[in-house]
Coordinates of C-alpha atoms in Angstrom, one line a residue:
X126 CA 28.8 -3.7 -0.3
X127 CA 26.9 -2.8 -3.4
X128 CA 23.0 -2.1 -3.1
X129 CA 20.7 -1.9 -5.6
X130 CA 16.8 -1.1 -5.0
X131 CA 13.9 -1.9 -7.2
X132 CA 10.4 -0.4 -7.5
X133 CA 7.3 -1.1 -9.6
X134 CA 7.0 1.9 -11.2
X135 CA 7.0 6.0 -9.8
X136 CA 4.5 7.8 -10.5
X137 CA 3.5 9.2 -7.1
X138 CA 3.9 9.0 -3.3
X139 CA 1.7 6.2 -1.6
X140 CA 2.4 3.9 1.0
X141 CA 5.1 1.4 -1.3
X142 CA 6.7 5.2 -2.2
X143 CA 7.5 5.9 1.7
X144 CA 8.7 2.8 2.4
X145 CA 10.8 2.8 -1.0
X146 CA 12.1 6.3 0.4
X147 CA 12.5 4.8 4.1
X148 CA 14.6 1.7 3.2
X149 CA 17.0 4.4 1.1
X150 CA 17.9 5.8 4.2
X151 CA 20.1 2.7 5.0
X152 CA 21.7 3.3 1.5
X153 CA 21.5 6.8 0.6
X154 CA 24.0 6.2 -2.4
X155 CA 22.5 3.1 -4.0
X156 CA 20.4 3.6 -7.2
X157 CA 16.9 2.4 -7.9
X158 CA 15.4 0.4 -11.1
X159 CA 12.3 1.2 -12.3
X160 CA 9.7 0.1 -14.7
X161 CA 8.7 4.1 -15.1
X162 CA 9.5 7.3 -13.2
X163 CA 7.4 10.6 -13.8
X164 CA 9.5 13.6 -13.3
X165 CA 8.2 15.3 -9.8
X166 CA 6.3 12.7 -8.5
X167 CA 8.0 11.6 -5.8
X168 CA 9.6 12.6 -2.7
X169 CA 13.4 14.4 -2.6
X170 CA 14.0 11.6 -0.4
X171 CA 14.0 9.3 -3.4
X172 CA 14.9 11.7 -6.1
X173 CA 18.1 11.8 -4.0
X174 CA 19.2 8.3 -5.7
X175 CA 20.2 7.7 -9.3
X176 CA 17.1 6.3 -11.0
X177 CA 17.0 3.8 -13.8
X178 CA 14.4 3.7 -16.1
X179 CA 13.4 0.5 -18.5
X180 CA 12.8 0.6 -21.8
X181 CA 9.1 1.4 -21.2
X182 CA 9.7 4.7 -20.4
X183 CA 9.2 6.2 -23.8
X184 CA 6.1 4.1 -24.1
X185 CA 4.4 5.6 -21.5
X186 CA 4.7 9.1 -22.3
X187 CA 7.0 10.3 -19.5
X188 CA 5.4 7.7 -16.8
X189 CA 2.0 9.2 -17.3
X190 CA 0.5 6.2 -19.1
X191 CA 1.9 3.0 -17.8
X192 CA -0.8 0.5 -16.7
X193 CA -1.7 -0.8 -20.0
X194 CA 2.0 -1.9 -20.2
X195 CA 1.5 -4.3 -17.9
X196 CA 2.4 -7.1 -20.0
X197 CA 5.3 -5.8 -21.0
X198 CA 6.6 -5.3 -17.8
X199 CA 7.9 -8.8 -16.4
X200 CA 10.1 -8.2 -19.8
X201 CA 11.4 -4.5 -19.0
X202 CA 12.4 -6.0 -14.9
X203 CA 14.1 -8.9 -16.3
X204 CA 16.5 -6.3 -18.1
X205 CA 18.0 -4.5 -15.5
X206 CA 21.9 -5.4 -15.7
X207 CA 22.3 -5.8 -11.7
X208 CA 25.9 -7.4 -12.3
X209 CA 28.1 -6.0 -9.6
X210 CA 25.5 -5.2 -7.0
X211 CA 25.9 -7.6 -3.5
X212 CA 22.3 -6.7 -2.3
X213 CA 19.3 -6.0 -4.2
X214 CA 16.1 -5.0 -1.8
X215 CA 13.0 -4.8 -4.6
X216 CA 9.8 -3.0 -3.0
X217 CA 7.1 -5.0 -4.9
X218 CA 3.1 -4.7 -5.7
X219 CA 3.7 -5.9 -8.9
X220 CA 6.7 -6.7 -11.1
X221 CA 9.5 -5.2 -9.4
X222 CA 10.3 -8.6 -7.6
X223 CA 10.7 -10.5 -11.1
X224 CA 14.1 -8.3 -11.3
X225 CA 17.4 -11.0 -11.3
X226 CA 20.1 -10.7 -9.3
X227 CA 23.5 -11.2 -10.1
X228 CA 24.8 -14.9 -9.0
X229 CA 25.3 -14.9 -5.0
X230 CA 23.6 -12.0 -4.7
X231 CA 21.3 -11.7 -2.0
X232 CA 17.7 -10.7 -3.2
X233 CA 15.4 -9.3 -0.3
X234 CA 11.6 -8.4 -1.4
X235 CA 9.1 -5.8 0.5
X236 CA 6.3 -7.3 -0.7
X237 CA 3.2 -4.7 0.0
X238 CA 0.6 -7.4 -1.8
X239 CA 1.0 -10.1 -4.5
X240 CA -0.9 -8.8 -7.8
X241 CA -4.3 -7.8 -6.7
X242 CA -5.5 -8.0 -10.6
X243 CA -4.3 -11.7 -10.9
X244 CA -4.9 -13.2 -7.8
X245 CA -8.0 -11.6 -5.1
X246 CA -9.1 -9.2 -7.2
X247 CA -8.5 -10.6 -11.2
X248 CA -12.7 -11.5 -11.2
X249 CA -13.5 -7.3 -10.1
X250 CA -11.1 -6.6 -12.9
X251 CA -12.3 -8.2 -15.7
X252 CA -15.2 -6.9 -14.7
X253 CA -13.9 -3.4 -16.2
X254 CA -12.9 -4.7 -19.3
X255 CA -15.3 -4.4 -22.0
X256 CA -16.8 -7.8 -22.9
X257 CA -15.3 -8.5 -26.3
X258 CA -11.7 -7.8 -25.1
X259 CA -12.3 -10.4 -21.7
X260 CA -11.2 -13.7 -23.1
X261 CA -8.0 -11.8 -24.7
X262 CA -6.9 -10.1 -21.3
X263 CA -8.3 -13.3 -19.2
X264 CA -5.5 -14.7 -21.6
X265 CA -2.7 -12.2 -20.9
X266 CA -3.9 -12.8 -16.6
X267 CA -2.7 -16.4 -16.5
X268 CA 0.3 -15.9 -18.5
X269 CA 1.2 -13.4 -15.8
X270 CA -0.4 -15.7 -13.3
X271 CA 2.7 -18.4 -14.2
X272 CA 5.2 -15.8 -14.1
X273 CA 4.6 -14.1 -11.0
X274 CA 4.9 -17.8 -8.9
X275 CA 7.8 -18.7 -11.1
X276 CA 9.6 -15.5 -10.7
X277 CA 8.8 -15.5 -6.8
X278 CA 12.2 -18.3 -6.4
X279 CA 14.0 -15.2 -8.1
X280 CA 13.9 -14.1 -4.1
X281 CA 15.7 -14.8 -1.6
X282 CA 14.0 -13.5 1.5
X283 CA 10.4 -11.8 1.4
X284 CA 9.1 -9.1 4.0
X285 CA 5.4 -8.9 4.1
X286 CA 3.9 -5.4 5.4
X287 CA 0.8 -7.4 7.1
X288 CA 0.0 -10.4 8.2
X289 CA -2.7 -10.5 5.5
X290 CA 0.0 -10.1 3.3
X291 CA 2.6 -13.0 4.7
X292 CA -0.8 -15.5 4.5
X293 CA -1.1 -14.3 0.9
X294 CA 2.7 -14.7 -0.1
X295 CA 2.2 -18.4 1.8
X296 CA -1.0 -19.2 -0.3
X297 CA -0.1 -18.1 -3.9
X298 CA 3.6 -18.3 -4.1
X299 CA 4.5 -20.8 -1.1
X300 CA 6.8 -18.7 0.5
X301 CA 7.2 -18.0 4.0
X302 CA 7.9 -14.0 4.6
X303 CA 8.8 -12.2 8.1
X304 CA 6.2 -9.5 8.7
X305 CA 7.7 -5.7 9.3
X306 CA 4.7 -3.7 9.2
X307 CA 5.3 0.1 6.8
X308 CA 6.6 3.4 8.8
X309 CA 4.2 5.7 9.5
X310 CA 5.1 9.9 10.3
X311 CA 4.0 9.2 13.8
X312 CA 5.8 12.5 14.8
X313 CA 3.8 14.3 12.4
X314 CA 0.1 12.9 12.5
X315 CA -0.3 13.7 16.2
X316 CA -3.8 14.8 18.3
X317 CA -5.0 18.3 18.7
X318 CA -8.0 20.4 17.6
X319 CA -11.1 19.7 18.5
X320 CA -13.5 16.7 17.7
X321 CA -16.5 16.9 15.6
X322 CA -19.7 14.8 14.7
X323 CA -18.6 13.3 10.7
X324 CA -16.9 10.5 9.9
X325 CA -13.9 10.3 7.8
X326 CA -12.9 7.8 4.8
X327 CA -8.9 8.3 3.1
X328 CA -9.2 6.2 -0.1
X329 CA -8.3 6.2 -3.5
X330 CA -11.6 6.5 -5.5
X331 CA -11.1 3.1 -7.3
X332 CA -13.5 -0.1 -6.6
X333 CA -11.8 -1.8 -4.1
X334 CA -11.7 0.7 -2.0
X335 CA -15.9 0.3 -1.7
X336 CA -16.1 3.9 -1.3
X337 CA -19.7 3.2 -2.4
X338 CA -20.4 1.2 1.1
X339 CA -18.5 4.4 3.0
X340 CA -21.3 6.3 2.1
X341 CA -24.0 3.8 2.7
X342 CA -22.9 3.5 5.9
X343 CA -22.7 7.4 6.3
X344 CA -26.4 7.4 5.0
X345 CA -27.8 4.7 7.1
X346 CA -26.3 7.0 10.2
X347 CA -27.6 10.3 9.0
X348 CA -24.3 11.7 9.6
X349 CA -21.8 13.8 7.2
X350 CA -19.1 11.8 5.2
X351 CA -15.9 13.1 4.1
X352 CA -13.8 11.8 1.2
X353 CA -10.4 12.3 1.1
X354 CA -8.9 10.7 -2.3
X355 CA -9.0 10.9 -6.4
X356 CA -9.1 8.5 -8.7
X357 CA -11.2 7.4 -11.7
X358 CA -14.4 6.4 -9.7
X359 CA -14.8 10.5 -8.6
X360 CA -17.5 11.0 -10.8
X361 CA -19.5 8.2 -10.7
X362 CA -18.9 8.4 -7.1
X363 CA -20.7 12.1 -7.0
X364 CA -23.4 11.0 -8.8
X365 CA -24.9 8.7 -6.3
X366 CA -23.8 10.1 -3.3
X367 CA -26.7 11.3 -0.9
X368 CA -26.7 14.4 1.0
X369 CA -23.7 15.4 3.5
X370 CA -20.8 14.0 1.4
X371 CA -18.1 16.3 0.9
X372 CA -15.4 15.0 -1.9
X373 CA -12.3 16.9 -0.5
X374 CA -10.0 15.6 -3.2
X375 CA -6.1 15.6 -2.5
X376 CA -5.3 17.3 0.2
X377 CA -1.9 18.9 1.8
X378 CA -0.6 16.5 5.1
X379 CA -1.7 19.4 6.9
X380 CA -5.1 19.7 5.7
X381 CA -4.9 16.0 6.4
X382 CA -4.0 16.3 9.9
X383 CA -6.8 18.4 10.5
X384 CA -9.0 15.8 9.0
X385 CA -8.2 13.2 11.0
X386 CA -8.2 15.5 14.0
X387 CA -11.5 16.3 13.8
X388 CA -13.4 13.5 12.9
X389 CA -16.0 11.0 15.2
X390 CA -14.2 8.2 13.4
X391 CA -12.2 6.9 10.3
X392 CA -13.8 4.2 8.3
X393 CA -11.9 1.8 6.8
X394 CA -14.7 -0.1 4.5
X395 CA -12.6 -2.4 2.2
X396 CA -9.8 -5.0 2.5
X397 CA -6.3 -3.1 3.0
X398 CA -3.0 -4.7 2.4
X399 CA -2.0 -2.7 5.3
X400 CA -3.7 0.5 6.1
X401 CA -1.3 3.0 6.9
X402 CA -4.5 5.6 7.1
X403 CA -5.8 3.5 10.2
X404 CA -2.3 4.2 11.9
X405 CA -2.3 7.9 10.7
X406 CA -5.8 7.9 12.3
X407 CA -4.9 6.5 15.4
X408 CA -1.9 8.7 16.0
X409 CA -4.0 11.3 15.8
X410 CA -6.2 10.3 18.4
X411 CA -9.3 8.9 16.3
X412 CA -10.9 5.3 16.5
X413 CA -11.2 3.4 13.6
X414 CA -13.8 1.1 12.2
X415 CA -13.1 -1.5 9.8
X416 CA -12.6 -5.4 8.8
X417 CA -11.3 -7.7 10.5
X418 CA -10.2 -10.0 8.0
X419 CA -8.0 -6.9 6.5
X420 CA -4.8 -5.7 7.7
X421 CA -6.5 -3.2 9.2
X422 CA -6.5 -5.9 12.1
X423 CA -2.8 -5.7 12.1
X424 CA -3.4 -2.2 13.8
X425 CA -6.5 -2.1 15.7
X426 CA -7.5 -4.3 18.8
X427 CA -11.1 -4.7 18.7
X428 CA -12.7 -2.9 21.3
X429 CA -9.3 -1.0 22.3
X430 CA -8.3 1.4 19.2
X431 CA -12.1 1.2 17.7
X432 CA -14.4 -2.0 16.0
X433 CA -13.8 -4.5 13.7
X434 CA -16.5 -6.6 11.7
X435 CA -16.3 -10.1 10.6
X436 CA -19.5 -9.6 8.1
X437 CA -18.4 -7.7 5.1
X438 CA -21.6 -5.4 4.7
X439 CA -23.4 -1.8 5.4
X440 CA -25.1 -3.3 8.0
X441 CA -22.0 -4.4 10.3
X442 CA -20.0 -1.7 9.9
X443 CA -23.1 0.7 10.7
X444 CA -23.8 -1.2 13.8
X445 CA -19.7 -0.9 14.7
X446 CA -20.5 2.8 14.1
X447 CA -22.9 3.4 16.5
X448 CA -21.1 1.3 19.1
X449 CA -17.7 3.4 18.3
X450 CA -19.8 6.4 18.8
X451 CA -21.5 5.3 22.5
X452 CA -18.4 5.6 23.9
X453 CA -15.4 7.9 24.7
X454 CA -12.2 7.2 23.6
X455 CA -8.6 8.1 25.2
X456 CA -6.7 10.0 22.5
X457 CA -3.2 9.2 24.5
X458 CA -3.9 5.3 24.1
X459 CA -4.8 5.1 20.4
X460 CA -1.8 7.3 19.8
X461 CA 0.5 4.8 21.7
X462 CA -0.9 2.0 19.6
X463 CA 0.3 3.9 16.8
X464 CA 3.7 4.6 18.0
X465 CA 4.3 0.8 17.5
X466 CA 4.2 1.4 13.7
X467 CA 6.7 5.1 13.5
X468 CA 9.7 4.9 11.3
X469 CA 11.9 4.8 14.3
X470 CA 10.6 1.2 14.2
X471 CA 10.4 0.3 11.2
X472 CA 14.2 1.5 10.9
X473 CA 15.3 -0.9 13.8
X474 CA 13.0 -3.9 12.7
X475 CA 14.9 -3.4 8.8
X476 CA 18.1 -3.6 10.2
X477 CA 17.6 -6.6 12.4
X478 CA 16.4 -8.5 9.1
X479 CA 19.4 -7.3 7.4
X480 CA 21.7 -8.5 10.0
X481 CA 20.0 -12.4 9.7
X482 CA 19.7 -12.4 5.9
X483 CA 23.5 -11.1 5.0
X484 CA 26.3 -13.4 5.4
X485 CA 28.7 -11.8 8.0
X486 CA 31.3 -10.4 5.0
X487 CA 28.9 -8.5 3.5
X488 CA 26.8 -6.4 6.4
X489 CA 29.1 -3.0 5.3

């Protein structure tokens, strides 16, 4: 059986990257297609395959530019010459399910979130496009609006990472997806050290991560804050943070580990897909507070592995705070919560799916 594997674009290691690089372990030989790829960006894992670039590779400079492409990318999918190829598994955010398979091929999609920029999120967007360029992009959004449901019947079988996600796949593109949560380094991230009185926030500094409430909430506490992440928002960010935030930047897994480690608690202050950081924190031994209309509620039980809010503000998730800090929590049972999500798991869950979607010729 030929496999083929599809990405959005690589241009760094993130949560879609380690699943990419996890689901090439059941094909260690089949190639991936991708929109861009920036030389040593990603794993050795993937590296390992052939990679195919689009046409948009020259375009964006190596992979280092590629977000104002965007337009141009259902276009750049669509040419991937998959002729010959019996399975194509595409690991989508964005475009990469829009890719078409040869006839009676069997297309499965990882889908970590429909388009967050044309469906939940388009109005934050076009919020950061400068006002005489709006209508135009509001323009090019519904154009891609049309061709990401259209190009959703391009798929044959979709995997949602969340249950968040599977409700989303259901709402925009009317398409029922199993749910086979991400793998997480369980084996890695595991408890030690010694706990200490700050909280801890992993996050890309980019608006919908609402790093902005994380220190709000920090504030209203009067406790120390640390920032794990970069992104665009850094400066900004600095500006109008109060006292006792420390921006760590990008840090080493190890540095990582330590983080987690030794916080009070993670906080998990925005909507997540998933939230492979809540599992990472909970395999280490520390609660988590977050939403519970996120996929963070995939992970955590309220009450058991930390507290979840209903009421999307400073004020709930300080008051979920204090409540996470009045009590003492068992290291051993949030780590056994997390075990549910290790790639030993996520490796047997994959290969169940595989064995219902393939027709019984094809499963070697």
């Amino acid at each position: 059986m030929r496999v083929a594997l599809v990405h959005d674009w690589l241009t760094g290691m993130r949560g879609g990257e380690s699943v990419l690089a996890e689901i090439g372990t059941f094909f260690p030989a089949a190639p991936i297609f991708t929109v861009v790829h920036r030389a040593g960006s990603v794993s050795e894992e993937i590296t390992s395959h052939p990679i195919h670039v689009s046409s948009l590779q020259r375009l964006s400079l190596g992979g280092r530019i590629y977000r104002p492409l965007l337009p141009l990318m259902p276009g750049a999918v669509a040419s991937f010459r998959l002729d010959g190829f019996d399975l194509v598994i595409s690991s989508s955010h964005c475009v990469a399910k829009g890719v078409i398979p040869a006839p009676g091929a069997v297309h499965v999609c990882y889908c970590h979130t429909p388009m967050r920029y044309l469906w939940d999120q388009r109005d934050e967007y076009l919020r950061t496009v400068p006002a005489p360029l709006r209508p135009l992009v509001r323009g090019q959004l519904e154009w891609l609006r049309i061709w990401d449901v259209v190009s959703a019947a391009r798929v044959d079988h979709f995997v949602a990472n969340s249950q968040l996600v599977a409700r989303r796949i259901q709402h925009y593109w009317r398409r029922e997806a199993d749910v086979i949560p991400p793998p997480v380094d369980t084996e890695f991230f595991t408890p030690g050290g010694e706990r200490q009185h700050h909280i801890l926030t992993v996050a890309a500094l980019v608006p919908y991560k609402r790093v902005d409430v994380a220190m709000a909430v920090a504030a209203r506490l009067g406790m120390e804050l640390r920032i794990v992440g970069e992104g665009p928002l850094r400066r900004a960010l600095q500006r109008r943070a109060p006292r006792g935030v420390a921006f760590l930047g990008r840090v080493s897994r190890e540095r990582l580990r330590d983080e987690y480690r030794s916080a009070a608690f993670v906080l998990v202050p925005n909507v997540e897909d998933f939230g492979i950081v809540t599992v990472e924190a909970l395999a280490c031994g520390t609660p988590v507070v977050g939403l519970a209309g996120s996929g963070t509620a995939d992970v955590v039980v309220d009450g058991q592995h930390g507290f979840l809010v209903g009421e999307n503000t400073v004020e709930a998730l300080a008051a979920a705070a204090a409540r996470v800090l009045g009590r003492s929590w068992a290291p051993a049972a949030l780590r056994a919560r997390a075990e549910s999500f290790s790639r030993e798991r996520f490796r047997r869950r994959f290969a169940y799916l595989l064995e219902r979607v393939l027709p019984a010729g094809r499963r070697r």
